[in-house]
Coordinates of C-alpha atoms in Angstrom, one line a residue:
M1 CA 18.0 1.8 18.7
K2 CA 15.9 -1.1 17.3
A3 CA 12.3 -1.2 16.1
V4 CA 10.1 -4.4 16.1
F5 CA 7.6 -4.3 13.3
R6 CA 4.5 -6.5 14.0
C7 CA 2.5 -7.1 10.8
D8 CA 1.3 -10.0 8.7
A9 CA 1.6 -10.8 5.0
T10 CA -0.1 -13.7 3.3
P11 CA -2.3 -14.0 0.2
H12 CA -5.4 -13.9 2.5
I13 CA -4.3 -10.9 4.5
G14 CA -2.6 -9.0 1.8
F15 CA 0.9 -7.5 1.6
G16 CA 0.2 -3.8 2.0
H17 CA 0.9 -3.8 5.7
L18 CA 4.4 -5.3 5.1
S19 CA 5.1 -3.0 2.2
R20 CA 4.6 0.1 4.2
G21 CA 6.4 -1.4 7.1
L22 CA 9.4 -2.0 4.9
A23 CA 9.2 1.6 3.6
L24 CA 9.3 2.9 7.2
A25 CA 12.1 0.5 8.2
E26 CA 14.2 1.7 5.2
A27 CA 13.7 5.3 6.3
L28 CA 14.6 4.5 9.9
K29 CA 17.7 2.6 8.8
A30 CA 18.9 5.9 7.2
K31 CA 18.7 7.3 10.8
S32 CA 20.7 4.4 12.3
V33 CA 17.6 2.5 13.6
A34 CA 17.7 -1.3 13.1
S35 CA 14.5 -3.2 12.5
V36 CA 13.2 -6.7 12.8
F37 CA 9.9 -8.0 11.4
A38 CA 7.7 -10.4 13.4
G39 CA 4.5 -11.9 11.9
Q40 CA 2.7 -14.5 9.9
Y41 CA 4.5 -14.5 6.6
D42 CA 4.4 -16.7 3.5
E43 CA 7.6 -17.6 1.7
S44 CA 7.5 -14.7 -0.7
A45 CA 6.9 -12.2 2.2
Q46 CA 9.9 -13.6 4.1
A47 CA 12.0 -13.3 0.9
K48 CA 10.8 -9.7 0.5
I49 CA 12.0 -8.9 4.0
G50 CA 15.3 -10.5 3.5
E51 CA 15.9 -8.8 0.1
A52 CA 15.3 -5.5 1.9
G53 CA 18.1 -6.3 4.4
F54 CA 16.0 -7.0 7.5
A55 CA 15.6 -10.0 9.8
S56 CA 12.2 -11.7 10.2
V57 CA 10.7 -13.8 13.0
P58 CA 7.9 -16.0 11.5
L59 CA 4.9 -16.4 13.8
D60 CA 2.3 -19.1 13.5
A61 CA -0.8 -16.9 13.6
P62 CA -2.0 -13.3 12.8
V63 CA -1.9 -10.3 15.1
N64 CA -4.0 -10.5 18.2
T65 CA -4.4 -14.3 18.1
H66 CA -2.5 -15.3 21.2
G67 CA -2.2 -11.9 23.0
A68 CA 0.6 -9.4 23.0
A69 CA 2.8 -10.9 25.7
R70 CA 2.9 -14.4 24.0
E71 CA 3.5 -12.9 20.6
F72 CA 6.2 -10.4 21.6
T73 CA 8.1 -11.8 24.5
P74 CA 10.2 -14.4 22.5
V75 CA 10.9 -11.7 19.8
L76 CA 12.0 -9.1 22.4
E77 CA 14.1 -11.6 24.4
R78 CA 15.9 -12.7 21.3
H79 CA 16.2 -9.5 19.3
G80 CA 15.6 -6.7 21.8
G81 CA 13.7 -3.6 20.7
D82 CA 13.1 -0.1 21.9
C83 CA 9.8 0.4 20.1
I84 CA 7.0 -1.6 18.6
I85 CA 5.5 -0.5 15.3
L86 CA 2.1 -2.2 14.8
D87 CA 0.2 -2.4 11.5
S88 CA -2.9 -4.6 11.5
Y89 CA -6.6 -4.3 11.1
R90 CA -6.9 -7.1 13.7
A91 CA -5.5 -4.9 16.5
D92 CA -8.2 -3.6 19.0
E93 CA -7.9 -1.3 22.0
D94 CA -7.1 -4.2 24.4
Y95 CA -4.4 -5.5 22.2
L96 CA -2.8 -2.0 21.9
A97 CA -3.0 -1.6 25.7
D98 CA -1.3 -5.0 26.2
C99 CA 1.4 -4.0 23.7
H100 CA 2.0 -0.7 25.5
A101 CA 2.3 -2.6 28.8
L102 CA 5.4 -4.3 27.5
D103 CA 7.2 -1.1 28.4
R104 CA 8.2 -0.2 24.8
V105 CA 7.3 2.8 22.8
L106 CA 4.2 1.8 20.7
I107 CA 3.6 3.3 17.2
V108 CA 0.4 2.4 15.4
I109 CA 0.0 2.6 11.7
D110 CA -3.7 3.2 11.1
D111 CA -6.1 3.8 8.2
F112 CA -9.7 4.3 9.2
R113 CA -9.7 5.6 12.8
A114 CA -11.8 2.6 13.6
L115 CA -11.0 2.3 17.4
R116 CA -12.6 4.3 20.2
S117 CA -9.2 4.9 21.9
Y118 CA -5.6 4.5 20.9
P119 CA -3.4 3.6 23.9
C120 CA -0.1 4.2 22.2
D121 CA 2.6 6.8 21.8
A122 CA 2.0 7.8 18.2
V123 CA -0.5 7.1 15.4
L124 CA 0.6 7.3 11.7
N125 CA -2.2 7.6 9.2
F126 CA -1.0 8.8 5.8
T127 CA -4.4 8.6 4.1
W128 CA -5.8 11.7 2.4
E129 CA -8.7 12.1 4.8
A130 CA -6.6 11.4 7.9
P131 CA -6.2 15.1 9.0
D132 CA -10.0 15.4 9.2
L133 CA -10.5 12.3 11.4
D134 CA -11.3 13.0 15.0
Y135 CA -8.5 11.1 16.8
P136 CA -8.7 11.1 20.6
D137 CA -6.2 13.1 22.6
G138 CA -3.0 11.4 23.8
P139 CA -0.8 10.0 21.1
A140 CA 1.3 12.1 18.8
L141 CA -0.6 12.3 15.5
L142 CA 1.2 11.9 12.2
L143 CA -1.6 12.5 9.7
G144 CA -1.9 12.9 5.9
P145 CA 0.2 12.1 2.8
H146 CA 3.1 14.2 4.1
Y147 CA 3.9 10.9 5.9
L148 CA 3.1 8.5 3.0
L149 CA 5.2 5.3 3.4
V150 CA 6.9 4.5 0.1
R151 CA 9.9 2.3 -0.6
Q152 CA 13.3 3.8 -1.4
R153 CA 13.2 2.4 -4.9
L154 CA 10.1 4.4 -5.7
I155 CA 11.7 7.5 -4.1
K156 CA 14.7 7.2 -6.4
Q157 CA 12.6 6.8 -9.5
R158 CA 10.0 9.4 -8.7
A159 CA 11.7 12.4 -10.4
L160 CA 11.9 10.5 -13.7
S161 CA 8.3 9.3 -13.4
V162 CA 6.9 12.8 -12.5
A163 CA 8.7 14.3 -15.5
R164 CA 7.1 11.8 -17.9
E165 CA 4.4 13.2 -20.3
R166 CA 1.2 11.3 -19.6
S167 CA -1.4 13.5 -21.2
G168 CA -1.0 12.1 -24.8
P169 CA -2.3 8.9 -26.4
L170 CA -2.3 5.8 -24.2
R171 CA 0.1 3.1 -25.1
H172 CA 1.3 1.3 -22.0
L173 CA -1.3 0.1 -19.5
L174 CA -0.3 -1.5 -16.2
V175 CA -2.8 -3.8 -14.3
L176 CA -1.7 -4.2 -10.7
I177 CA -4.3 -5.1 -8.0
G178 CA -1.8 -5.1 -5.2
G179 CA 0.1 -7.7 -3.2
A180 CA -2.9 -10.0 -3.2
D181 CA -5.9 -10.6 -5.5
P182 CA -8.2 -13.0 -3.7
K183 CA -11.2 -12.0 -5.8
G184 CA -9.5 -12.6 -9.1
L185 CA -9.9 -9.0 -10.2
A186 CA -6.9 -8.9 -12.6
L187 CA -8.5 -11.7 -14.7
R188 CA -11.9 -10.0 -14.6
L189 CA -10.4 -6.6 -15.7
V190 CA -8.3 -8.0 -18.5
R191 CA -11.3 -9.9 -19.9
V192 CA -13.3 -6.6 -19.9
L193 CA -10.4 -4.7 -21.4
L194 CA -10.0 -7.2 -24.3
A195 CA -13.3 -6.1 -25.9
K196 CA -12.3 -2.6 -26.8
H197 CA -8.7 -2.0 -25.7
S198 CA -6.6 -4.9 -27.2
A199 CA -4.5 -2.4 -29.1
L200 CA -2.8 -1.4 -25.9
R201 CA 0.5 -2.9 -24.7
L202 CA -0.6 -4.5 -21.4
R203 CA 1.5 -5.5 -18.4
V204 CA -0.2 -7.5 -15.7
I205 CA 1.7 -8.0 -12.4
G206 CA 0.8 -10.5 -9.7
E207 CA -1.2 -12.9 -11.9
D208 CA 0.8 -15.0 -14.4
S209 CA -1.4 -18.1 -14.7
A210 CA -1.8 -19.8 -18.1
E211 CA -5.2 -18.2 -18.5
M212 CA -3.8 -14.7 -17.9
Q213 CA -0.8 -15.4 -20.3
A214 CA -3.3 -16.4 -23.0
L215 CA -5.3 -13.3 -22.5
A216 CA -2.3 -11.0 -22.5
A217 CA -1.1 -12.5 -25.8
Q218 CA -4.2 -11.0 -27.4
F219 CA -3.1 -7.5 -26.7
A220 CA -0.4 -5.5 -28.5
P221 CA 3.0 -7.2 -29.1
G222 CA 5.2 -6.9 -26.0
S223 CA 2.2 -7.4 -23.6
D224 CA 3.0 -9.8 -20.7
A225 CA 1.8 -11.2 -17.4
L226 CA 4.3 -11.3 -14.6
P227 CA 4.3 -12.9 -11.1
R228 CA 4.3 -10.7 -8.0
Q229 CA 7.3 -8.3 -8.0
S230 CA 9.5 -7.2 -5.1
D231 CA 10.1 -3.9 -6.9
I232 CA 7.4 -2.1 -9.0
S233 CA 9.3 1.2 -9.6
D234 CA 10.3 0.3 -13.2
H235 CA 6.8 -0.8 -14.0
L236 CA 5.3 2.4 -12.8
L237 CA 7.8 4.4 -14.7
W238 CA 6.9 2.4 -17.9
A239 CA 3.2 2.9 -17.5
D240 CA 1.1 5.6 -19.2
A241 CA -1.8 4.7 -16.9
A242 CA -2.7 2.0 -14.4
I243 CA -5.6 0.0 -13.1
T244 CA -5.2 -0.9 -9.5
G245 CA -6.9 -2.3 -6.4
G246 CA -8.1 0.1 -3.7
G247 CA -5.3 -0.3 -1.2
L248 CA -1.7 1.1 -1.0
I249 CA -1.0 0.7 -4.7
K250 CA -3.3 3.6 -5.6
Y251 CA -1.2 5.8 -3.3
E252 CA 2.0 4.5 -4.9
C253 CA 0.6 5.4 -8.4
A254 CA -0.3 8.9 -7.2
Y255 CA 3.1 9.4 -5.7
M256 CA 4.7 8.4 -9.0
S257 CA 2.2 10.6 -10.9
V258 CA 0.8 7.6 -12.8
P259 CA -2.9 8.2 -13.6
A260 CA -4.8 5.3 -12.2
S261 CA -8.3 3.9 -11.9
A262 CA -9.0 1.8 -8.8
I263 CA -11.4 -1.0 -8.0
A264 CA -12.0 -1.6 -4.3
Q265 CA -11.8 -5.1 -2.8
N266 CA -13.8 -4.3 0.3
E267 CA -16.0 -1.6 1.8
G268 CA -13.1 0.1 3.7
Q269 CA -11.1 0.5 0.5
D270 CA -14.3 1.7 -1.3
D271 CA -14.9 4.5 1.2
E272 CA -11.2 5.6 1.1
T273 CA -11.1 5.4 -2.7
R274 CA -14.1 7.7 -3.0
V275 CA -12.3 10.2 -0.8
F276 CA -9.1 9.9 -2.9
S277 CA -11.2 10.2 -6.1
G278 CA -12.8 13.4 -4.7
A279 CA -9.3 14.8 -4.4
G280 CA -8.7 14.2 -8.1
L281 CA -6.0 11.5 -7.4
V282 CA -7.7 8.4 -8.7
F283 CA -10.6 7.4 -11.0
D284 CA -13.0 5.3 -9.0
L285 CA -14.3 2.1 -10.6
G286 CA -16.4 1.2 -7.6
L287 CA -16.6 -1.8 -5.2
A288 CA -15.8 -5.1 -7.0
N289 CA -18.7 -7.1 -5.8
R290 CA -21.2 -4.4 -6.6
V291 CA -20.1 -3.2 -10.0
S292 CA -21.3 -5.2 -13.0
D293 CA -19.0 -6.0 -15.9
A294 CA -21.0 -3.7 -18.1
D295 CA -20.6 -0.8 -15.7
L296 CA -17.0 -1.7 -15.2
A297 CA -16.4 -1.6 -19.0
A298 CA -18.1 1.8 -19.3
A299 CA -16.1 3.3 -16.5
L300 CA -12.8 1.9 -18.0
D301 CA -13.7 3.4 -21.4
R302 CA -14.2 6.8 -19.8
F303 CA -10.8 6.6 -18.0
L304 CA -8.8 5.1 -20.9
D305 CA -10.3 7.3 -23.7
D306 CA -10.0 10.7 -21.9
A307 CA -6.4 11.9 -22.2
A308 CA -7.4 15.3 -20.7
L309 CA -8.7 13.7 -17.6
R310 CA -5.6 11.6 -17.2
G311 CA -3.4 14.6 -17.8
C312 CA -5.2 16.7 -15.1
M313 CA -4.9 13.7 -12.7
A314 CA -1.1 13.5 -13.3
A315 CA -0.8 17.2 -12.7
R316 CA -2.8 17.0 -9.4
M317 CA -0.6 14.0 -8.4
R318 CA 2.6 16.0 -9.0
E319 CA 1.6 18.8 -6.6
S320 CA 0.1 16.6 -3.9
F321 CA 3.2 14.7 -2.6
V322 CA 6.6 15.6 -1.2
P323 CA 9.6 13.9 -2.7
N324 CA 10.5 11.8 0.4
P325 CA 7.5 11.4 2.7
S326 CA 9.0 8.2 4.3
A327 CA 11.8 10.3 5.7
N328 CA 9.2 12.7 7.2
A329 CA 7.6 9.8 8.9
A330 CA 10.8 8.4 10.3
H331 CA 11.8 11.8 11.6
A332 CA 8.4 12.3 13.3
I333 CA 8.5 8.9 14.9
L334 CA 11.9 9.4 16.4
E335 CA 10.7 12.7 17.8
A336 CA 7.7 10.9 19.3
I337 CA 10.0 8.3 20.8
E338 CA 12.2 11.0 22.4
R339 CA 9.3 12.8 24.0

């Protein structure tokens, strides 16, 4: 059996769709399912796919630019494929219907239940609020963090990370907005942090410009700014706490039991982060273009200075996720395919 993943990964689109696709592909590989990725990818995304052991077919435009038949026919003719796994905010009902018409099983990875209908065989939505969303009848529904898509390297490190004591004094702080940071949030956050928290050992991932290197040098010895990483498991294990964007990375922190505060890059992330915060799984810093630096500094002070809050958050994280949710997702998808 072979799965064709259709997703895009560029600095403009972000890399979360690809990351969770790779997590699912790894879990499917353990069940003897081969995978190929088709999409608009920059060089680093193509390298990430290759490092994970999968083939990629670069396309010249994002999902739903040229229509499903034109996008998929060359891929299916060359690589085959029994099912299509689609992950894109650009996919609408018509595009899903056209994909389904290719006579392949269609699995849709979703976040917000934004469509009126889902003409597909299964919907996977691992967000915290997914079980409460009113999906239409028809597709098999794989809903909630029981199906969280995390990479195998995180799964292997999770037991060590969960066992770490994170309720004491804060020493190691990780800043990781996610695969893309088009709003320059990492630089903004580090400038705000420098005013009161320069005694921390800081590690910034994804932004290693000369300006960021100069800022990091003003924190405790050993602080550093690193380029985008293909594997963040060791960095999450190192961290006492994290500051993240509002996308997939906040789920990865929660899965690894790393207390995190999140700043949303868009309104969709903002809504979902507020739900996650209500569950006690993240500290909400607000929507980036609406929160002032003064309010951001005050919120960061509350998060970083309150060891009890971070300890409670880590405990809540430990009890909220199963050890291998990606395997659950792969198993459920194979059941949906065999229906």
